[in-house]
Short mmCIF file of C-alpha atoms in Angstrom, two decimals:
data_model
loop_
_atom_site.label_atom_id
_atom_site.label_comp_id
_atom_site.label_asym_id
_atom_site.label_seq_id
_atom_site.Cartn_x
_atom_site.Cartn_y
_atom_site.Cartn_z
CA UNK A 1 0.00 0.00 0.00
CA UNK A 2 3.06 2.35 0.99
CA UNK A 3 4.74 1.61 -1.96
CA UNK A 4 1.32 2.09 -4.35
CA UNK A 5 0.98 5.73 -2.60
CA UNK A 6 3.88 6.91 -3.01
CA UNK A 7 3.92 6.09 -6.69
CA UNK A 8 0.44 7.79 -7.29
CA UNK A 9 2.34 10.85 -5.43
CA UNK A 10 5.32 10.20 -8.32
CA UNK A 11 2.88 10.89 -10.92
CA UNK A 12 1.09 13.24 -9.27
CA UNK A 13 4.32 15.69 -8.73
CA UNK A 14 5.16 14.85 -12.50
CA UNK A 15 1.80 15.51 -13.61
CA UNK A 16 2.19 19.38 -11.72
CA UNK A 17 5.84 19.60 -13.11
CA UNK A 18 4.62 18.70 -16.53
CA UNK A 19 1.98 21.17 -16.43
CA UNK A 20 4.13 23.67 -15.30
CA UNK A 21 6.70 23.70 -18.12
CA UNK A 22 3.87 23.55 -20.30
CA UNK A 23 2.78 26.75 -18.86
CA UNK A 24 6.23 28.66 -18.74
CA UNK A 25 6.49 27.15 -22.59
CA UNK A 26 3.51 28.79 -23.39
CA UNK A 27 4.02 32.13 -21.83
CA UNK A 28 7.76 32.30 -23.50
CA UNK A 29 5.97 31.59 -26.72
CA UNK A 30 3.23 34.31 -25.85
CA UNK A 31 6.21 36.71 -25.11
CA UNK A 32 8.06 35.66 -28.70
CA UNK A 33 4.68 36.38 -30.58
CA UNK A 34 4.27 39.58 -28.70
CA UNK A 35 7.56 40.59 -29.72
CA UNK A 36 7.50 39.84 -33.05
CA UNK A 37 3.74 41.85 -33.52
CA UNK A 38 5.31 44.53 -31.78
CA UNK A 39 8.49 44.79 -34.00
CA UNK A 40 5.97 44.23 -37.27
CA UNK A 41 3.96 47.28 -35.76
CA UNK A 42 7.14 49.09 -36.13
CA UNK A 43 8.38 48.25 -39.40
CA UNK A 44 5.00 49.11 -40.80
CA UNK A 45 4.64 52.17 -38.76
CA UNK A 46 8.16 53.34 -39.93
CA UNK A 47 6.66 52.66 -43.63
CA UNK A 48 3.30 54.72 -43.16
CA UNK A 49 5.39 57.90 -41.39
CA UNK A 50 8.30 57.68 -44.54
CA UNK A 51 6.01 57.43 -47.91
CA UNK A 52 5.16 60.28 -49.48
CA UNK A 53 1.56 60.16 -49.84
CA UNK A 54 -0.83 61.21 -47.39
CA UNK A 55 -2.42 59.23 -45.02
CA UNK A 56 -4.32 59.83 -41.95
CA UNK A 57 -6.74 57.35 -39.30
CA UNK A 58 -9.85 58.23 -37.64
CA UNK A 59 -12.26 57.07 -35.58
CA UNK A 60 -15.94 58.31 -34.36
CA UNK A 61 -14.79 61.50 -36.84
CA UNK A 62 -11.68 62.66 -34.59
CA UNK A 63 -8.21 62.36 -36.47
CA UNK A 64 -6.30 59.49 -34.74
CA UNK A 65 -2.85 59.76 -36.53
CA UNK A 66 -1.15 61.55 -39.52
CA UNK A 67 2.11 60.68 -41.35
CA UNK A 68 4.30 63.53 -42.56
CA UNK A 69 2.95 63.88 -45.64
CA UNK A 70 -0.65 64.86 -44.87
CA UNK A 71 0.63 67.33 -42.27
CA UNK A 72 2.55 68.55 -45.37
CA UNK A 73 -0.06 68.59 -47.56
CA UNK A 74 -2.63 70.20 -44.81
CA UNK A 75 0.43 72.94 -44.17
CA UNK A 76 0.80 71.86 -40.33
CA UNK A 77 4.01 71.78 -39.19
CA UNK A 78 3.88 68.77 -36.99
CA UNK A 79 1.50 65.77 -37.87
CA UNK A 80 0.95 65.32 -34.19
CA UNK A 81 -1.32 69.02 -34.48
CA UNK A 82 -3.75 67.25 -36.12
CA UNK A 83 -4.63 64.49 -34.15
CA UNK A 84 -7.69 64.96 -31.73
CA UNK A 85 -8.96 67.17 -34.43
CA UNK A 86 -12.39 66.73 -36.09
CA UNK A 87 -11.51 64.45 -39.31
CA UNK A 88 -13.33 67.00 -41.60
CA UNK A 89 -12.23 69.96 -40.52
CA UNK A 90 -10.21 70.34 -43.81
CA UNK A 91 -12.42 69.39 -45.69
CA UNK A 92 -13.89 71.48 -48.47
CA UNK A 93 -17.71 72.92 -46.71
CA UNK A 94 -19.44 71.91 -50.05
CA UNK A 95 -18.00 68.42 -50.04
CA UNK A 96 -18.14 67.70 -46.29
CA UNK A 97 -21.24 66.21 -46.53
CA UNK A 98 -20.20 63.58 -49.28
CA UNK A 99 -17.15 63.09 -47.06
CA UNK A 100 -18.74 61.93 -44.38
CA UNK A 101 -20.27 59.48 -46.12
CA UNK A 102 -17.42 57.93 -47.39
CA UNK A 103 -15.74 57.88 -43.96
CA UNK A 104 -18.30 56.42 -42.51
CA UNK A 105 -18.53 53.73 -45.53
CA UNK A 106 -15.18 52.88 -45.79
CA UNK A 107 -14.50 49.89 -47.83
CA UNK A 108 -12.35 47.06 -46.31
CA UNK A 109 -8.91 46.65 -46.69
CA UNK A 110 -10.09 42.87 -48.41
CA UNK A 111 -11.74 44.58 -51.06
CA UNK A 112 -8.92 46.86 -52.38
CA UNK A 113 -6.60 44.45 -52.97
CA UNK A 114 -2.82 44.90 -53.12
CA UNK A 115 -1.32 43.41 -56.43
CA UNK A 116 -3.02 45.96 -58.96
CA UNK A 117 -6.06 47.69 -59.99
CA UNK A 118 -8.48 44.65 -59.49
CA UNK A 119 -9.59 43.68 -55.71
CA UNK A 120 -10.05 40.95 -54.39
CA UNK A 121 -13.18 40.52 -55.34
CA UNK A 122 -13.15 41.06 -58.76
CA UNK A 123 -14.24 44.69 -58.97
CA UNK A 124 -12.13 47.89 -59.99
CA UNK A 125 -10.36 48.76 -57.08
CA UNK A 126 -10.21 52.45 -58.23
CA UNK A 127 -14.04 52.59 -57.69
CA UNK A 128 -12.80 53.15 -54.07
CA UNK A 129 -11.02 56.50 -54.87
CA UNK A 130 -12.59 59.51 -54.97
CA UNK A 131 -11.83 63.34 -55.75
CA UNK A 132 -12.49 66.21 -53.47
CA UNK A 133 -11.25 69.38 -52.12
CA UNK A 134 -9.48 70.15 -48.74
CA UNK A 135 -8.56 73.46 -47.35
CA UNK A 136 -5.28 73.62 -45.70
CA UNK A 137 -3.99 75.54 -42.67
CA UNK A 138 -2.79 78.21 -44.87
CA UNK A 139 -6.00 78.79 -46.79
CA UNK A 140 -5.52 77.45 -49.65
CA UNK A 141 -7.45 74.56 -52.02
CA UNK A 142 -6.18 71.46 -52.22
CA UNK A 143 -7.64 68.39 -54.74
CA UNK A 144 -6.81 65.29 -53.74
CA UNK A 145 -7.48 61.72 -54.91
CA UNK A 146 -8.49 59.75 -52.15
CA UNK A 147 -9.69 56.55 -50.72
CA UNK A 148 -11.02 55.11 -47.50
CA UNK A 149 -10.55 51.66 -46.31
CA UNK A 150 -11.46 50.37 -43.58
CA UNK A 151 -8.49 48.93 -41.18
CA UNK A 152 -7.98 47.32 -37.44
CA UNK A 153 -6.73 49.99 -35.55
#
């Protein structure tokens, strides 16, 4: 009987020990993945802030980031100026209306596609883009070709 118990307390303890290196495997792998999202964030961040077209996020119509460019292109010195800001407050005021619209449609990033002018499903990607006017910080009119997609933020 003493010999029976202290085997089922064997497997017991190696049961616990298994489980526990199972756990510290899993959190080490959890801390990899974490990593490697967080230096992917980066790259692609790093990509956004160098290109040279315009880009900005929003959500619930407030300006969540800018790159360079659009600060550029809105005459703002810093990109960070715009953020908090209402998202079409730069808008043309006869084309705010059909802006809104489109912000608040966005199409998703599935549908654009990303080898060429035909998304992914099938249709002209460039039915996406759209012209309109925007009035930057210094006054002046700006047309721009734009589009909005829809991304996880």
């Amino acid at each position: 009987v003493a010999t029976v118990g202290a085997r089922w307390a064997l497997g017991a303890q190696a049961r616990l020990h298994a489980r526990l290196v199972e756990q510290a495997a899993e959190r080490e792998r959890a801390e990899a993945r974490g990593v490697a999202l967080a230096e992917s964030a980066t790259r692609y961040r790093g990509i956004v802030e160098a290109s040279p077209d315009a880009t900005f996020l929003h959500r619930d119509g407030r300006v969540l980031y800018v790159n360079a460019a659009c600060a550029l292109l809105l005459g703002v010195d810093r990109a960070a100026a715009l953020v908090g800001r209402a998202a079409l407050e730069f808008v043309h005021p006869d084309q705010r209306a059909e802006a809104a619209r489109r912000l608040a449609h966005g199409t998703h990033a599935a549908d654009v596609g990303i080898a060429g002018p035909i998304g992914a499903d099938g249709r002209d990607a460039r039915d996406t883009w759209w012209e309109f006017a925007l009035v930057g910080a210094d006054g002046r009119m700006r047309v721009v070709e734009a589009a909005s997609v829809t991304v996880a933020w």
